[in-house]
mmCIF file of C-alpha atoms in Angstrom:
data_model
loop_
_atom_site.group_PDB
_atom_site.id
_atom_site.type_symbol
_atom_site.label_atom_id
_atom_site.label_comp_id
_atom_site.label_asym_id
_atom_site.label_seq_id
_atom_site.Cartn_x
_atom_site.Cartn_y
_atom_site.Cartn_z
ATOM 1 C CA ALA A 1 -207.646 126.890 92.095
ATOM 2 C CA ARG A 2 -208.905 123.899 94.034
ATOM 3 C CA PRO A 3 -206.357 122.226 96.338
ATOM 4 C CA ARG A 4 -205.623 118.571 95.535
ATOM 5 C CA VAL A 5 -207.958 116.848 97.926
ATOM 6 C CA GLY A 6 -206.704 113.427 96.911
ATOM 7 C CA TYR A 7 -203.262 114.230 98.201
ATOM 8 C CA TYR A 8 -204.617 115.698 101.388
ATOM 9 C CA TYR A 9 -206.889 112.802 102.020
ATOM 10 C CA ASN A 10 -204.565 109.947 101.091
ATOM 11 C CA SER A 11 -202.087 111.082 103.714
ATOM 12 C CA ARG A 12 -204.538 109.753 106.289
ATOM 13 C CA SER A 13 -205.356 106.192 107.227
ATOM 14 C CA GLY A 14 -208.715 104.575 106.601
ATOM 15 C CA ASN A 15 -208.968 105.626 102.979
ATOM 16 C CA THR A 16 -209.006 102.049 101.667
ATOM 17 C CA LEU A 17 -211.960 101.246 103.903
ATOM 18 C CA VAL A 18 -213.749 104.400 102.760
ATOM 19 C CA ALA A 19 -213.149 103.484 99.110
ATOM 20 C CA ARG A 20 -214.420 99.942 99.687
ATOM 21 C CA ALA A 21 -217.514 101.152 101.520
ATOM 22 C CA ILE A 22 -218.270 103.619 98.728
ATOM 23 C CA GLY A 23 -217.755 100.937 96.067
ATOM 24 C CA LYS A 24 -220.498 98.758 97.590
ATOM 25 C CA LEU A 25 -223.297 101.285 97.283
ATOM 26 C CA ARG A 26 -225.646 100.942 94.297
ATOM 27 C CA VAL A 27 -227.698 103.557 92.473
ATOM 28 C CA LYS A 28 -230.932 101.694 93.302
ATOM 29 C CA ASP A 29 -230.204 102.121 97.030
ATOM 30 C CA ILE A 30 -230.228 105.927 97.003
ATOM 31 C CA LYS A 31 -231.951 107.116 93.792
ATOM 32 C CA SER A 32 -234.878 109.540 93.777
ATOM 33 C CA LEU A 33 -238.144 109.232 91.868
ATOM 34 C CA ALA A 34 -238.154 110.076 88.165
ATOM 35 C CA ILE A 35 -239.842 113.374 87.315
ATOM 36 C CA VAL A 36 -240.841 113.486 83.653
ATOM 37 C CA VAL A 37 -242.568 115.788 81.166
ATOM 38 C CA ARG A 38 -243.855 114.976 77.667
ATOM 39 C CA GLU A 39 -241.829 116.422 74.795
ATOM 40 C CA SER A 40 -244.930 118.299 73.627
ATOM 41 C CA ALA A 41 -245.086 120.263 76.932
ATOM 42 C CA SER A 42 -244.179 123.956 76.718
ATOM 43 C CA VAL A 43 -241.027 125.426 78.271
ATOM 44 C CA TYR A 44 -243.344 127.242 80.689
ATOM 45 C CA ASP A 45 -245.039 123.985 81.740
ATOM 46 C CA ALA A 46 -241.630 122.379 82.264
ATOM 47 C CA VAL A 47 -240.571 125.251 84.545
ATOM 48 C CA VAL A 48 -243.822 124.907 86.505
ATOM 49 C CA THR A 49 -243.221 121.144 86.897
ATOM 50 C CA MET A 50 -239.666 121.874 88.061
ATOM 51 C CA PHE A 51 -240.984 124.180 90.797
ATOM 52 C CA THR A 52 -243.951 122.005 91.745
ATOM 53 C CA GLU A 53 -241.755 118.922 92.107
ATOM 54 C CA ASP A 54 -238.798 120.943 93.430
ATOM 55 C CA VAL A 55 -236.222 119.294 91.134
ATOM 56 C CA GLY A 56 -233.389 120.740 89.066
ATOM 57 C CA THR A 57 -233.571 118.320 86.129
ATOM 58 C CA LEU A 58 -236.490 116.792 84.203
ATOM 59 C CA SER A 59 -236.522 113.744 81.953
ATOM 60 C CA VAL A 60 -238.430 114.269 78.717
ATOM 61 C CA VAL A 61 -240.409 111.293 77.369
ATOM 62 C CA ASP A 62 -242.239 110.455 74.157
ATOM 63 C CA GLY A 63 -245.893 109.372 73.874
ATOM 64 C CA GLU A 64 -244.987 105.830 74.900
ATOM 65 C CA GLY A 65 -243.096 106.988 77.978
ATOM 66 C CA TYR A 66 -239.561 106.323 76.717
ATOM 67 C CA LEU A 67 -236.697 108.753 77.345
ATOM 68 C CA VAL A 68 -236.024 111.198 74.494
ATOM 69 C CA GLY A 69 -234.339 114.097 76.268
ATOM 70 C CA ILE A 70 -233.286 115.842 79.441
ATOM 71 C CA VAL A 71 -233.569 119.449 80.539
ATOM 72 C CA SER A 72 -231.902 121.262 83.436
ATOM 73 C CA ARG A 73 -232.676 124.416 85.395
ATOM 74 C CA LYS A 74 -229.685 125.956 83.620
ATOM 75 C CA ASP A 75 -231.141 125.158 80.149
ATOM 76 C CA LEU A 76 -234.470 126.682 81.146
ATOM 77 C CA LEU A 77 -232.900 129.808 82.662
ATOM 78 C CA LYS A 78 -231.037 130.387 79.379
ATOM 79 C CA ILE A 79 -234.312 130.162 77.427
ATOM 80 C CA ALA A 80 -236.326 132.214 79.924
ATOM 81 C CA ILE A 81 -233.798 135.069 79.972
ATOM 82 C CA GLY A 82 -233.611 134.999 76.154
ATOM 83 C CA GLY A 83 -237.041 136.574 75.891
ATOM 84 C CA GLY A 84 -238.759 134.059 73.578
ATOM 85 C CA ASP A 85 -242.378 132.961 74.097
ATOM 86 C CA VAL A 86 -241.984 130.230 76.723
ATOM 87 C CA HIS A 87 -245.701 129.375 76.477
ATOM 88 C CA LYS A 88 -245.430 128.451 72.786
ATOM 89 C CA MET A 89 -241.959 126.892 72.707
ATOM 90 C CA PRO A 90 -242.122 123.076 73.177
ATOM 91 C CA ILE A 91 -239.584 121.581 75.581
ATOM 92 C CA GLY A 92 -238.581 119.175 72.776
ATOM 93 C CA MET A 93 -236.974 122.154 71.010
ATOM 94 C CA VAL A 94 -234.624 123.073 73.866
ATOM 95 C CA MET A 95 -233.833 119.741 75.564
ATOM 96 C CA THR A 96 -230.611 117.750 75.248
ATOM 97 C CA ARG A 97 -231.479 114.768 72.996
ATOM 98 C CA MET A 98 -230.371 111.191 72.796
ATOM 99 C CA PRO A 99 -227.631 110.113 72.161
ATOM 100 C CA ASN A 100 -226.156 113.050 74.130
ATOM 101 C CA ILE A 101 -227.853 112.109 77.397
ATOM 102 C CA VAL A 102 -225.632 110.650 80.102
ATOM 103 C CA THR A 103 -227.487 107.898 81.993
ATOM 104 C CA ILE A 104 -226.912 105.317 84.752
ATOM 105 C CA THR A 105 -228.584 101.994 85.599
ATOM 106 C CA PRO A 106 -230.010 100.878 88.979
ATOM 107 C CA ASP A 107 -227.274 98.256 89.462
ATOM 108 C CA ASP A 108 -224.354 100.586 88.717
ATOM 109 C CA THR A 109 -222.378 101.853 91.702
ATOM 110 C CA VAL A 110 -223.003 105.280 93.200
ATOM 111 C CA TYR A 111 -219.279 105.812 92.690
ATOM 112 C CA LEU A 112 -219.688 105.453 88.889
ATOM 113 C CA ALA A 113 -222.691 107.801 88.972
ATOM 114 C CA ALA A 114 -220.664 110.409 90.902
ATOM 115 C CA ARG A 115 -217.803 110.092 88.382
ATOM 116 C CA ARG A 116 -220.220 110.724 85.505
ATOM 117 C CA LEU A 117 -221.778 113.747 87.233
ATOM 118 C CA ILE A 118 -218.321 115.296 87.651
ATOM 119 C CA ALA A 119 -216.897 114.257 84.249
ATOM 120 C CA HIS A 120 -219.893 115.624 82.316
ATOM 121 C CA GLN A 121 -220.480 118.647 84.589
ATOM 122 C CA ILE A 122 -224.149 117.876 85.160
ATOM 123 C CA ASP A 123 -226.353 117.869 88.264
ATOM 124 C CA ALA A 124 -228.401 114.720 87.643
ATOM 125 C CA LEU A 125 -228.486 111.436 85.728
ATOM 126 C CA PRO A 126 -231.672 109.684 84.619
ATOM 127 C CA VAL A 127 -231.676 106.141 86.018
ATOM 128 C CA VAL A 128 -232.743 103.892 83.138
ATOM 129 C CA ARG A 129 -233.569 100.341 82.082
ATOM 130 C CA THR A 130 -232.922 99.386 78.451
ATOM 131 C CA TYR A 131 -235.535 97.552 76.359
ATOM 132 C CA VAL A 132 -234.738 96.020 72.982
ATOM 133 C CA MET A 133 -237.675 96.370 70.578
ATOM 134 C CA PRO A 134 -238.633 93.586 68.097
ATOM 135 C CA ASN A 135 -236.860 95.585 65.345
ATOM 136 C CA GLY A 136 -233.644 95.660 67.388
ATOM 137 C CA GLU A 137 -233.968 99.308 68.412
ATOM 138 C CA GLU A 138 -233.115 100.171 72.002
ATOM 139 C CA ARG A 139 -235.482 102.215 74.165
ATOM 140 C CA LEU A 140 -234.832 103.589 77.639
ATOM 141 C CA GLU A 141 -237.382 103.502 80.439
ATOM 142 C CA VAL A 142 -236.774 106.130 83.133
ATOM 143 C CA VAL A 143 -236.965 104.472 86.563
ATOM 144 C CA GLY A 144 -235.458 107.252 88.691
ATOM 145 C CA ARG A 145 -232.920 110.046 88.937
ATOM 146 C CA LEU A 146 -229.540 110.231 90.664
ATOM 147 C CA THR A 147 -228.412 113.706 91.678
ATOM 148 C CA LYS A 148 -225.681 115.569 93.527
ATOM 149 C CA THR A 149 -228.254 115.936 96.307
ATOM 150 C CA ASN A 150 -228.410 112.119 96.645
ATOM 151 C CA ILE A 151 -224.603 112.016 96.856
ATOM 152 C CA THR A 152 -224.516 114.809 99.453
ATOM 153 C CA ARG A 153 -227.202 113.084 101.549
ATOM 154 C CA LEU A 154 -225.245 109.832 101.354
ATOM 155 C CA PHE A 155 -222.068 111.668 102.399
ATOM 156 C CA VAL A 156 -223.920 112.929 105.501
ATOM 157 C CA GLU A 157 -225.128 109.418 106.312
ATOM 158 C CA LEU A 158 -221.600 108.018 105.906
ATOM 159 C CA GLY A 159 -220.344 110.705 108.297
ATOM 160 C CA ASP A 160 -223.084 110.266 110.909
ATOM 161 C CA GLY A 161 -222.334 108.637 114.242
ATOM 162 C CA GLU A 162 -218.790 109.871 114.793
ATOM 163 C CA ASN A 163 -219.486 113.536 114.044
ATOM 164 C CA ALA B 1 -239.850 107.248 98.653
ATOM 165 C CA ARG B 2 -236.111 107.024 99.243
ATOM 166 C CA PRO B 3 -234.911 103.779 100.867
ATOM 167 C CA ARG B 4 -233.209 104.209 104.233
ATOM 168 C CA VAL B 5 -229.581 104.297 103.224
ATOM 169 C CA GLY B 6 -228.455 104.564 106.812
ATOM 170 C CA TYR B 7 -229.900 101.198 107.601
ATOM 171 C CA TYR B 8 -228.413 99.662 104.486
ATOM 172 C CA TYR B 9 -225.017 101.078 105.175
ATOM 173 C CA ASN B 10 -224.826 100.477 108.907
ATOM 174 C CA SER B 11 -225.340 96.765 108.369
ATOM 175 C CA ARG B 12 -221.733 96.729 107.131
ATOM 176 C CA SER B 13 -218.555 96.925 109.165
ATOM 177 C CA GLY B 14 -216.105 99.787 108.972
ATOM 178 C CA ASN B 15 -218.676 102.547 109.227
ATOM 179 C CA THR B 16 -217.033 104.093 112.282
ATOM 180 C CA LEU B 17 -213.728 104.446 110.427
ATOM 181 C CA VAL B 18 -215.524 105.894 107.428
ATOM 182 C CA ALA B 19 -217.299 108.413 109.636
ATOM 183 C CA ARG B 20 -213.996 109.346 111.318
ATOM 184 C CA ALA B 21 -212.244 109.827 107.978
ATOM 185 C CA ILE B 22 -215.089 112.049 106.735
ATOM 186 C CA GLY B 23 -215.051 114.041 109.973
ATOM 187 C CA LYS B 24 -211.433 115.124 109.397
ATOM 188 C CA LEU B 25 -212.047 116.981 106.152
ATOM 189 C CA ARG B 26 -212.345 120.776 106.357
ATOM 190 C CA VAL B 27 -214.212 123.241 104.160
ATOM 191 C CA LYS B 28 -210.966 125.096 103.338
ATOM 192 C CA ASP B 29 -209.549 121.906 101.796
ATOM 193 C CA ILE B 30 -212.203 121.560 99.089
ATOM 194 C CA LYS B 31 -213.989 124.915 98.699
ATOM 195 C CA SER B 32 -214.328 126.712 95.358
ATOM 196 C CA LEU B 33 -213.661 130.366 94.628
ATOM 197 C CA ALA B 34 -216.287 132.918 95.633
ATOM 198 C CA ILE B 35 -218.276 134.368 92.732
ATOM 199 C CA VAL B 36 -219.903 137.664 93.695
ATOM 200 C CA VAL B 37 -222.098 140.401 92.210
ATOM 201 C CA ARG B 38 -222.857 143.863 93.599
ATOM 202 C CA GLU B 39 -226.385 144.342 94.949
ATOM 203 C CA SER B 40 -226.908 147.143 92.417
ATOM 204 C CA ALA B 41 -226.388 144.690 89.493
ATOM 205 C CA SER B 42 -229.489 143.849 87.447
ATOM 206 C CA VAL B 43 -231.101 140.400 87.458
ATOM 207 C CA TYR B 44 -229.968 140.103 83.836
ATOM 208 C CA ASP B 45 -226.330 140.871 84.748
ATOM 209 C CA ALA B 46 -226.493 138.286 87.548
ATOM 210 C CA VAL B 47 -227.729 135.639 85.089
ATOM 211 C CA VAL B 48 -224.905 136.549 82.686
ATOM 212 C CA THR B 49 -222.359 136.239 85.522
ATOM 213 C CA MET B 50 -223.856 132.860 86.452
ATOM 214 C CA PHE B 51 -223.358 131.593 82.889
ATOM 215 C CA THR B 52 -219.947 133.210 82.392
ATOM 216 C CA GLU B 53 -218.613 131.730 85.624
ATOM 217 C CA ASP B 54 -220.655 128.535 85.248
ATOM 218 C CA VAL B 55 -221.946 128.541 88.831
ATOM 219 C CA GLY B 56 -225.395 127.891 90.267
ATOM 220 C CA THR B 57 -225.251 130.346 93.169
ATOM 221 C CA LEU B 58 -223.908 133.900 93.509
ATOM 222 C CA SER B 59 -223.014 135.830 96.640
ATOM 223 C CA VAL B 60 -224.279 139.404 96.625
ATOM 224 C CA VAL B 61 -222.047 142.036 98.246
ATOM 225 C CA ASP B 62 -222.396 145.689 99.236
ATOM 226 C CA GLY B 63 -220.133 148.552 98.126
ATOM 227 C CA GLU B 64 -217.511 147.542 100.689
ATOM 228 C CA GLY B 65 -217.496 143.919 99.546
ATOM 229 C CA TYR B 66 -219.351 142.445 102.535
ATOM 230 C CA LEU B 67 -222.005 139.743 102.109
ATOM 231 C CA VAL B 68 -225.576 141.048 101.984
ATOM 232 C CA GLY B 69 -227.394 138.300 100.082
ATOM 233 C CA ILE B 70 -227.342 135.145 98.024
ATOM 234 C CA VAL B 71 -229.125 134.211 94.819
ATOM 235 C CA SER B 72 -229.556 130.809 93.190
ATOM 236 C CA ARG B 73 -230.316 129.627 89.647
ATOM 237 C CA LYS B 74 -233.749 128.658 90.994
ATOM 238 C CA ASP B 75 -234.418 132.208 92.273
ATOM 239 C CA LEU B 76 -233.401 133.666 88.921
ATOM 240 C CA LEU B 77 -235.466 131.176 86.897
ATOM 241 C CA LYS B 78 -238.535 132.160 88.947
ATOM 242 C CA ILE B 79 -237.956 135.845 88.163
ATOM 243 C CA ALA B 80 -237.074 135.253 84.490
ATOM 244 C CA ILE B 81 -240.199 133.165 83.852
ATOM 245 C CA GLY B 82 -242.344 135.744 85.673
ATOM 246 C CA GLY B 83 -242.000 138.172 82.782
ATOM 247 C CA GLY B 84 -240.723 141.274 84.635
ATOM 248 C CA ASP B 85 -238.021 143.521 83.199
ATOM 249 C CA VAL B 86 -234.858 141.681 84.184
ATOM 250 C CA HIS B 87 -232.685 144.530 82.870
ATOM 251 C CA LYS B 88 -234.205 147.053 85.282
ATOM 252 C CA MET B 89 -234.754 144.857 88.338
ATOM 253 C CA PRO B 90 -231.785 145.027 90.766
ATOM 254 C CA ILE B 91 -230.559 141.701 92.170
ATOM 255 C CA GLY B 92 -230.900 143.234 95.652
ATOM 256 C CA MET B 93 -234.688 143.061 95.188
ATOM 257 C CA VAL B 94 -234.833 139.312 94.599
ATOM 258 C CA MET B 95 -231.949 137.893 96.655
ATOM 259 C CA THR B 96 -232.216 136.068 99.963
ATOM 260 C CA ARG B 97 -231.003 138.573 102.599
ATOM 261 C CA MET B 98 -229.129 138.317 105.844
ATOM 262 C CA PRO B 99 -229.991 136.962 108.402
ATOM 263 C CA ASN B 100 -231.624 134.254 106.245
ATOM 264 C CA ILE B 101 -228.375 133.219 104.542
ATOM 265 C CA VAL B 102 -226.902 129.884 105.640
ATOM 266 C CA THR B 103 -223.096 130.106 105.756
ATOM 267 C CA ILE B 104 -220.052 128.027 106.708
ATOM 268 C CA THR B 105 -216.501 128.922 107.777
ATOM 269 C CA PRO B 106 -213.202 127.616 106.308
ATOM 270 C CA ASP B 107 -212.388 125.654 109.479
ATOM 271 C CA ASP B 108 -215.762 123.912 109.750
ATOM 272 C CA THR B 109 -215.916 120.278 108.629
ATOM 273 C CA VAL B 110 -217.183 119.296 105.181
ATOM 274 C CA TYR B 111 -219.566 117.024 107.090
ATOM 275 C CA LEU B 112 -221.212 120.048 108.762
ATOM 276 C CA ALA B 113 -221.410 121.826 105.396
ATOM 277 C CA ALA B 114 -223.095 118.780 103.825
ATOM 278 C CA ARG B 115 -225.581 118.601 106.723
ATOM 279 C CA ARG B 116 -226.485 122.275 106.202
ATOM 280 C CA LEU B 117 -226.909 121.824 102.424
ATOM 281 C CA ILE B 118 -229.351 118.960 103.051
ATOM 282 C CA ALA B 119 -231.163 120.491 106.044
ATOM 283 C CA HIS B 120 -231.798 123.814 104.286
ATOM 284 C CA GLN B 121 -232.382 122.309 100.815
ATOM 285 C CA ILE B 122 -229.818 124.528 99.101
ATOM 286 C CA ASP B 123 -227.097 123.858 96.536
ATOM 287 C CA ALA B 124 -224.305 126.046 97.913
ATOM 288 C CA LEU B 125 -223.034 127.796 101.051
ATOM 289 C CA PRO B 126 -220.964 130.976 101.036
ATOM 290 C CA VAL B 127 -217.727 130.350 102.943
ATOM 291 C CA VAL B 128 -217.256 133.366 105.214
ATOM 292 C CA ARG B 129 -214.989 135.053 107.732
ATOM 293 C CA THR B 130 -216.609 137.283 110.351
ATOM 294 C CA TYR B 131 -215.300 140.770 111.134
ATOM 295 C CA VAL B 132 -216.461 142.770 114.131
ATOM 296 C CA MET B 133 -216.671 146.476 113.308
ATOM 297 C CA PRO B 134 -215.673 149.216 115.849
ATOM 298 C CA ASN B 135 -219.405 149.729 116.590
ATOM 299 C CA GLY B 136 -219.806 146.034 117.433
ATOM 300 C CA GLU B 137 -221.631 145.152 114.213
ATOM 301 C CA GLU B 138 -220.640 141.912 112.499
ATOM 302 C CA ARG B 139 -219.784 141.817 108.805
ATOM 303 C CA LEU B 140 -219.117 138.743 106.674
ATOM 304 C CA GLU B 141 -216.335 138.556 104.109
ATOM 305 C CA VAL B 142 -216.966 135.936 101.393
ATOM 306 C CA VAL B 143 -213.832 133.808 100.970
ATOM 307 C CA GLY B 144 -215.281 130.967 98.879
ATOM 308 C CA ARG B 145 -218.265 128.733 98.204
ATOM 309 C CA LEU B 146 -218.993 125.147 99.183
ATOM 310 C CA THR B 147 -221.371 123.285 96.872
ATOM 311 C CA LYS B 148 -222.911 119.879 96.245
ATOM 312 C CA THR B 149 -220.446 119.656 93.347
ATOM 313 C CA ASN B 150 -217.531 119.919 95.828
ATOM 314 C CA ILE B 151 -219.102 117.128 97.910
ATOM 315 C CA THR B 152 -219.652 114.936 94.837
ATOM 316 C CA ARG B 153 -216.062 115.497 93.665
ATOM 317 C CA LEU B 154 -214.805 114.607 97.146
ATOM 318 C CA PHE B 155 -216.982 111.476 97.131
ATOM 319 C CA VAL B 156 -215.294 110.417 93.863
ATOM 320 C CA GLU B 157 -211.834 111.044 95.331
ATOM 321 C CA LEU B 158 -212.733 109.065 98.460
ATOM 322 C CA GLY B 159 -213.854 106.194 96.236
ATOM 323 C CA ASP B 160 -210.813 106.236 93.939
ATOM 324 C CA GLY B 161 -208.236 103.518 94.230
ATOM 325 C CA GLU B 162 -210.470 100.621 95.214
ATOM 326 C CA ASN B 163 -213.013 101.122 92.413
#
């Protein structure tokens, strides 16, 4: 149902410059702070954190602070409407687990982050750094989050001045 | 906590052209279809519609199909976690009502829409046309929705080609 924006847009000049400008921006330049909960937290506590911090997605971490899952407002609404006991249900039971979490690194481009948000139909990506443990296992440290709100704010800043 | 992107970006050339290109895009070129529920629908039915249509915001309309409210995933999560009877509670009781709804028209720029999304801290705007009734009252017809997902998708299309 959506008109082909690409076609519409590419009929105008300046698109190469726009693409180049967009390609220079890095995740670390516009990311937001990471908001995390422990996997032992209840669904209710996760919802409270979501409202207190006013975010739509939470990273879930283990006892050592490494990323083990992610949970969205949509996931929590599905659980809350289902009628289970949200005070007793741990967030670890309802989160999306590794290796199904889509992530991004601070040095990746915002363009790549935006592509992942669209391709995977999600609202936010945890921004991560990878650590290799002595046994060769990889662990992810959460150093931020990159959301559709960050992209929208950036779009406004790119448009400022002439509009 | 967020670094000043504006400063970062404006240190590069070409920003005027980028701003001009962004300023040409109209809401009607990238908007999504309107997803509506009647104000007599229950909170539960609204949540089901949200999942069935896979949207984060619903427009609420009266018996004649005119806009009377808007409800977000966040609003519904707050109600669902509160423990009330979501099957009996009408959506009209929990929605944000006119005149507190932030809207946009098809001929407005995407830039203006993005500014409103950021300024009002919301995820979506109903795209509306205004009708003036014989008694002088104004009514809004919902002709689409403009979301942070639309902006993110546009950002990807603007970045395509050079990246």
